[in-house]
Coordinates of C-alpha atoms in Angstrom, one line a residue:
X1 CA 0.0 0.0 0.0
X2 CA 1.4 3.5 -1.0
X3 CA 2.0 5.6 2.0
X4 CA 3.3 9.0 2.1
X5 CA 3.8 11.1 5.9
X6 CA 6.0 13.2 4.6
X7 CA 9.0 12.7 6.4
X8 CA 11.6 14.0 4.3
X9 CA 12.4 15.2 0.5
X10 CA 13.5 11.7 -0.2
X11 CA 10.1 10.1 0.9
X12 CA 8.4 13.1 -1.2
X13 CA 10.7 12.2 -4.2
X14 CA 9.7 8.4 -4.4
X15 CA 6.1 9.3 -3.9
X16 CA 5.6 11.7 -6.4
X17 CA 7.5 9.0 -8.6
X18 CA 5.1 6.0 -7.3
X19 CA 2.3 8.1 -8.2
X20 CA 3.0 8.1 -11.5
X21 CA 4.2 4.8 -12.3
X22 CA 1.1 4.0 -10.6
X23 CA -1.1 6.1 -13.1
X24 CA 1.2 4.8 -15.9
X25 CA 0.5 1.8 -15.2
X26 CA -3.0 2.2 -15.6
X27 CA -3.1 4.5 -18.5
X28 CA -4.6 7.1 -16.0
X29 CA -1.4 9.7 -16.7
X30 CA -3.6 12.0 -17.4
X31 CA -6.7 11.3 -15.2
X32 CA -5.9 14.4 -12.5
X33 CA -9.4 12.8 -11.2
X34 CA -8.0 9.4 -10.5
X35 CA -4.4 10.2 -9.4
X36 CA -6.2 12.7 -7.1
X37 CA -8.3 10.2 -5.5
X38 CA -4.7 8.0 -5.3
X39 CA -2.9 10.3 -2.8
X40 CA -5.4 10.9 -1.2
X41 CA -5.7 7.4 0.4
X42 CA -2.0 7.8 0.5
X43 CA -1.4 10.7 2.9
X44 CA -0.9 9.6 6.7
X45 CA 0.9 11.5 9.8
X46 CA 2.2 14.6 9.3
X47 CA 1.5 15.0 5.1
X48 CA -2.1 14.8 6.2
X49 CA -2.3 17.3 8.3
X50 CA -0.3 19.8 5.9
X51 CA -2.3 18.5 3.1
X52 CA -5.3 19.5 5.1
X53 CA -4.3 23.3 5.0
X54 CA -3.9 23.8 1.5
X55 CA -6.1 25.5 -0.7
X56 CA -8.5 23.3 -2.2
X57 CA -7.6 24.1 -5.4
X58 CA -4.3 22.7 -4.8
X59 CA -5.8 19.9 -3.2
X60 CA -7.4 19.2 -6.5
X61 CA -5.2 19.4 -9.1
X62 CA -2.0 16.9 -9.2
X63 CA -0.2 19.7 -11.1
X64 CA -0.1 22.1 -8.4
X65 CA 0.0 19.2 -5.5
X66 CA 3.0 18.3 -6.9
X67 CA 4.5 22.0 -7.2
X68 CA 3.4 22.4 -3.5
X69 CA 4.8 18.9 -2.0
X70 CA 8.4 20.1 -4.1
X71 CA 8.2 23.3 -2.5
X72 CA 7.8 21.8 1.1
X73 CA 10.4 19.3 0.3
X74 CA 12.6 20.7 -2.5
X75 CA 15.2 19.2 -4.8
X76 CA 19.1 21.1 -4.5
X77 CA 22.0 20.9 -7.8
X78 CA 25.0 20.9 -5.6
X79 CA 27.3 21.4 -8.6
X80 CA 29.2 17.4 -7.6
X81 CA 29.5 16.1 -10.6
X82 CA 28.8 15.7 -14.4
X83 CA 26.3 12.5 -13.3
X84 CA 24.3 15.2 -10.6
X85 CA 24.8 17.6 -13.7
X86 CA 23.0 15.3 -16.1
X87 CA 20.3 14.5 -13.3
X88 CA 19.5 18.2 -13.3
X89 CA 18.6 18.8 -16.5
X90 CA 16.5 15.6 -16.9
X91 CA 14.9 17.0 -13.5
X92 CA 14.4 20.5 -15.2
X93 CA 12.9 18.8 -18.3
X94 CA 10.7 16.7 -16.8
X95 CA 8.6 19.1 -14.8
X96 CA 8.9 21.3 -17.7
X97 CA 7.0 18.3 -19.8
X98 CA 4.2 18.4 -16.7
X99 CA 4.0 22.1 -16.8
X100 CA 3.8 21.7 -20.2
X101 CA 6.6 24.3 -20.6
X102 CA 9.2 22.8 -22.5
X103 CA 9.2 25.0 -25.4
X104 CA 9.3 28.2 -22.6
X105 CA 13.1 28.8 -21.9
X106 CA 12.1 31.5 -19.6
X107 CA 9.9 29.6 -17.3
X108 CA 12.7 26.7 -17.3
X109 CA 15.6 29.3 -16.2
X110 CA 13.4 30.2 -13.1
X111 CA 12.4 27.0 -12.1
X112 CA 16.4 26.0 -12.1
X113 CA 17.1 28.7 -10.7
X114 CA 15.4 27.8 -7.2
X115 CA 17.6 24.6 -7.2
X116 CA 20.9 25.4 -6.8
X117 CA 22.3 25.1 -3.4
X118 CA 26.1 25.3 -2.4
X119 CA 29.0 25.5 -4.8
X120 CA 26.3 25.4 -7.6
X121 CA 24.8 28.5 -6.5
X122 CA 27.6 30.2 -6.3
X123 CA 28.8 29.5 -9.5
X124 CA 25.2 30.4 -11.0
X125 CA 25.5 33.5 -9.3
X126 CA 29.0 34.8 -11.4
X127 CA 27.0 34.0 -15.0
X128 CA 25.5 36.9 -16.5
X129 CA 21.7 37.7 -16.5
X130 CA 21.4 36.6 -20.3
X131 CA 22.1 32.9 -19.0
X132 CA 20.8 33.2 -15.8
X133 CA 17.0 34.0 -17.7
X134 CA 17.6 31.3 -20.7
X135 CA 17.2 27.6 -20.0
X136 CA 19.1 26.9 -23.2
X137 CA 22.1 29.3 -22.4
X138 CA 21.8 28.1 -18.9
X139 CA 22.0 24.3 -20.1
X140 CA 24.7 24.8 -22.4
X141 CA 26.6 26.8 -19.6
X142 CA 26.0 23.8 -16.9
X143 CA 27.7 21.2 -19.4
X144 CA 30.5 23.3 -19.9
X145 CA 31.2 23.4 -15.9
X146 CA 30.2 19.4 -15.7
X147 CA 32.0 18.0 -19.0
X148 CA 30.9 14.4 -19.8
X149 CA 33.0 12.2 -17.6
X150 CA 34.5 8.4 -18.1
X151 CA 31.5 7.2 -16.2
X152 CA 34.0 5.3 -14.0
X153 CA 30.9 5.0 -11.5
X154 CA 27.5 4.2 -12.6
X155 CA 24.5 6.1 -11.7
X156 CA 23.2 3.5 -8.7
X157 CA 26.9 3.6 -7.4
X158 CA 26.7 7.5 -7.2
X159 CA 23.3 7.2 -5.2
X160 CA 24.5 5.2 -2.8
X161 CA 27.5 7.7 -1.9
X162 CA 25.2 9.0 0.2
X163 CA 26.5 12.3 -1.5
X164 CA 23.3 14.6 -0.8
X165 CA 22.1 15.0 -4.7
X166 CA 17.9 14.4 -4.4
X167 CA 18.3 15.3 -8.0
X168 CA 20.4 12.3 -9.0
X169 CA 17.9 10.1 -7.1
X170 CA 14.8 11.5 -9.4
X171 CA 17.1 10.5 -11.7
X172 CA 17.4 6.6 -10.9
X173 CA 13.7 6.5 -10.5
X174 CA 12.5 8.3 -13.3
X175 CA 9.4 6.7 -15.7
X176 CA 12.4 5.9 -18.6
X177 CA 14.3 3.7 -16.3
X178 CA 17.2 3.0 -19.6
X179 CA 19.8 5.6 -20.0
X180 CA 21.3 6.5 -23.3
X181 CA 25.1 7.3 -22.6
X182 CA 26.2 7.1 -26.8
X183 CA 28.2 4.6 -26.5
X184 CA 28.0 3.0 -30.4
X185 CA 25.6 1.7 -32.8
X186 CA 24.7 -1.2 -30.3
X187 CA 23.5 1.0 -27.4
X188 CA 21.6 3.1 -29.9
X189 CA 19.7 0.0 -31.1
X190 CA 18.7 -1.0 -28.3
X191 CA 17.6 2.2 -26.8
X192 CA 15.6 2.5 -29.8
X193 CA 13.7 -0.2 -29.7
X194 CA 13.3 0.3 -25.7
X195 CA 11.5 3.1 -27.0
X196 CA 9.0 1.2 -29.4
X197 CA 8.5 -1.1 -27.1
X198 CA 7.7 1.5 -24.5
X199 CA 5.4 3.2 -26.7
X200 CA 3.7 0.4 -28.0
X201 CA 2.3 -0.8 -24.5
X202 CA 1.3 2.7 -23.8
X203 CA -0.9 2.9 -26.8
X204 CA 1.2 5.7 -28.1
X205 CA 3.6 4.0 -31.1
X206 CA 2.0 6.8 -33.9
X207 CA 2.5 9.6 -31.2
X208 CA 5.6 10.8 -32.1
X209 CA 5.3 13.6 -30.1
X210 CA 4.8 11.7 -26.7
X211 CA 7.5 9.0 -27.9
X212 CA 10.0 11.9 -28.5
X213 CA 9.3 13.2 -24.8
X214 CA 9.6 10.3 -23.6
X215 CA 13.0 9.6 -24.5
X216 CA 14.5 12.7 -23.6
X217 CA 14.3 11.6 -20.1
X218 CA 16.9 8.7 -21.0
X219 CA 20.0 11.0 -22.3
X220 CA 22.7 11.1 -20.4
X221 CA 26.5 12.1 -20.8
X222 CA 27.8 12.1 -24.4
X223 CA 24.0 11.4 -25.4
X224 CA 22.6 14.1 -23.7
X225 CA 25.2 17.0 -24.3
X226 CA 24.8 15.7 -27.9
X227 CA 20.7 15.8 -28.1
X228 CA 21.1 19.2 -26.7
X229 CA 22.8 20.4 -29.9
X230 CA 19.8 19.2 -32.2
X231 CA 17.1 21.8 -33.6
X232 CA 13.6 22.0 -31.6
X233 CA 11.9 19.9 -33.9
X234 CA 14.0 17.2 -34.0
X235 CA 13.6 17.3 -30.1
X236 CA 9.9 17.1 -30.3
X237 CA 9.1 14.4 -33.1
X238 CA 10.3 11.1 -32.6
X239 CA 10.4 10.3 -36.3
X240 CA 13.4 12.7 -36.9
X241 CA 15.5 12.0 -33.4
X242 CA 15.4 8.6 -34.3
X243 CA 16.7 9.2 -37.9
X244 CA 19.3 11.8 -36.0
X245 CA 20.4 8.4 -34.0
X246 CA 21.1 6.6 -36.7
X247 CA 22.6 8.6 -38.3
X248 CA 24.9 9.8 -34.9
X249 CA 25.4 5.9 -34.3
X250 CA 25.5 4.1 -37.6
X251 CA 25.3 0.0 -37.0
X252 CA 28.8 -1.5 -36.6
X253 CA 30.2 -4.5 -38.6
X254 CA 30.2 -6.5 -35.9
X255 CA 27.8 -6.9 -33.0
X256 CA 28.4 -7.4 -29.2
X257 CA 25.2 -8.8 -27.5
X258 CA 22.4 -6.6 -26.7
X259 CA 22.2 -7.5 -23.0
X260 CA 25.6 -5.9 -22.6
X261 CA 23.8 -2.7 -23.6
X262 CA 24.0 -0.5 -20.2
X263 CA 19.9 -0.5 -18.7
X264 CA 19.5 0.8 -15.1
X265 CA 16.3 0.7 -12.9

């Protein structure tokens, strides 16, 4: 049984995820009615009560329960790492996706920018206003502090650091759970039929909007610094990333297995 007592941003960060696998995996993702009636039974000790002060509009509408529960218990960018780098911006897109924002740089820039804590603040504080106000200036700015690493340590070996990064942890448990580094041809073939496959049980394999959204959850490293270099549409219709992935990671002579292919979750 789903419980939430709001005990910390941790406990808020897997809810808010079990929430929507839950609704996923009903094909309610976009039932606010039914998800609404979901944590409600969920709430317990101390979320109760503070759910039982909101506004009932909020109370309501998942959107803005969910804006509310991250404001009570929010999500920090430290500035650690390249792999807490990569979780931010998959963190940044993903509510932008809810919000329904993704195509508003503006509104992206300010939501970032109430999520830097420590030596990440700091840094964001020395950019200029330009950057500051323009999620794609501000993106392309964050991977040039947090270049693409080795990967040395993988994502669940980061997590279990202990290191303080809620945002990597959205990460690990977000609805794509496979990760597209860019390895080679291999990778890319089997992140692309991940993708069908994906989109086929949701009832959404001639949406290639929703595919395309979908997927940009999954970049990470090389993959994602390279996705942020494509055009907006591209971005936003499957049917052309998936022609840009070929074409990035053409099919090599000679094939290792496909379970080698890197899948975490």
């Amino acid at each position: 049984k789903l419980v939430f007592r709001g005990i910390d941003k941790k406990e808020c960060e897997d809810f808010i995820e079990a929430v929507r696998q839950s609704a996923f995996s009903q094909a309610k993702q976009r039932d606010n009615e039914w998800i609404i009636d979901l944590v409600h039974r969920s709430l317990a000790g101390d979320a109760l009560r503070w759910h039982a002060a909101l506004p009932h509009e909020i109370q309501c509408d998942w959107r803005l329960l969910q804006r509310a529960l991250m404001t009570q218990f929010p999500v920090f960018f430290r500035g650690i790492d390249d792999i807490e780098c990569d979780a931010f911006v998959n963190h940044v897109r993903r509510r932008a996706i809810e919000e329904g924002k993704l195509k508003d740089p503006v509104w992206m820039a300010d939501y970032a920018a109430e999520v830097f804590g420590g030596d990440a603040l700091r840094w964001y504080d020395t950019l200029d206003e330009e950057t500051k106000g323009n999620w794609n200036l501000l993106q392309t700015a964050l991977f040039r502090k947090y270049p693409a690493s080795d990967r040395q340590r993988s994502l669940s070996d980061f997590a279990e650091t202990g290191a303080g990064s809620t945002v990597t942890t959205l990460l690990l448990v977000t609805q794509c759970p496979v990760f597209f580094r860019g390895i080679d041809g291999v990778e890319c073939d089997s992140f692309v039929r991940h993708m069908r496959n994906k989109a086929s049980e949701y009832g959404k394999l001639k949406d290639p909007i929703w595919v395309a959204d979908y997927a940009a959850q999954a970049f990470v490293g090389d993959a994602l610094r390279w996705y942020d270099t494509l055009d907006e549409e591209t971005k936003g219709n499957w049917n052309l990333l998936q022609t840009a992935l070929f074409r990035k990671y053409p099919a090599p002579d000679v094939r290792r297995p496909v379970s080698d292919c890197t899948e975490e979750g």
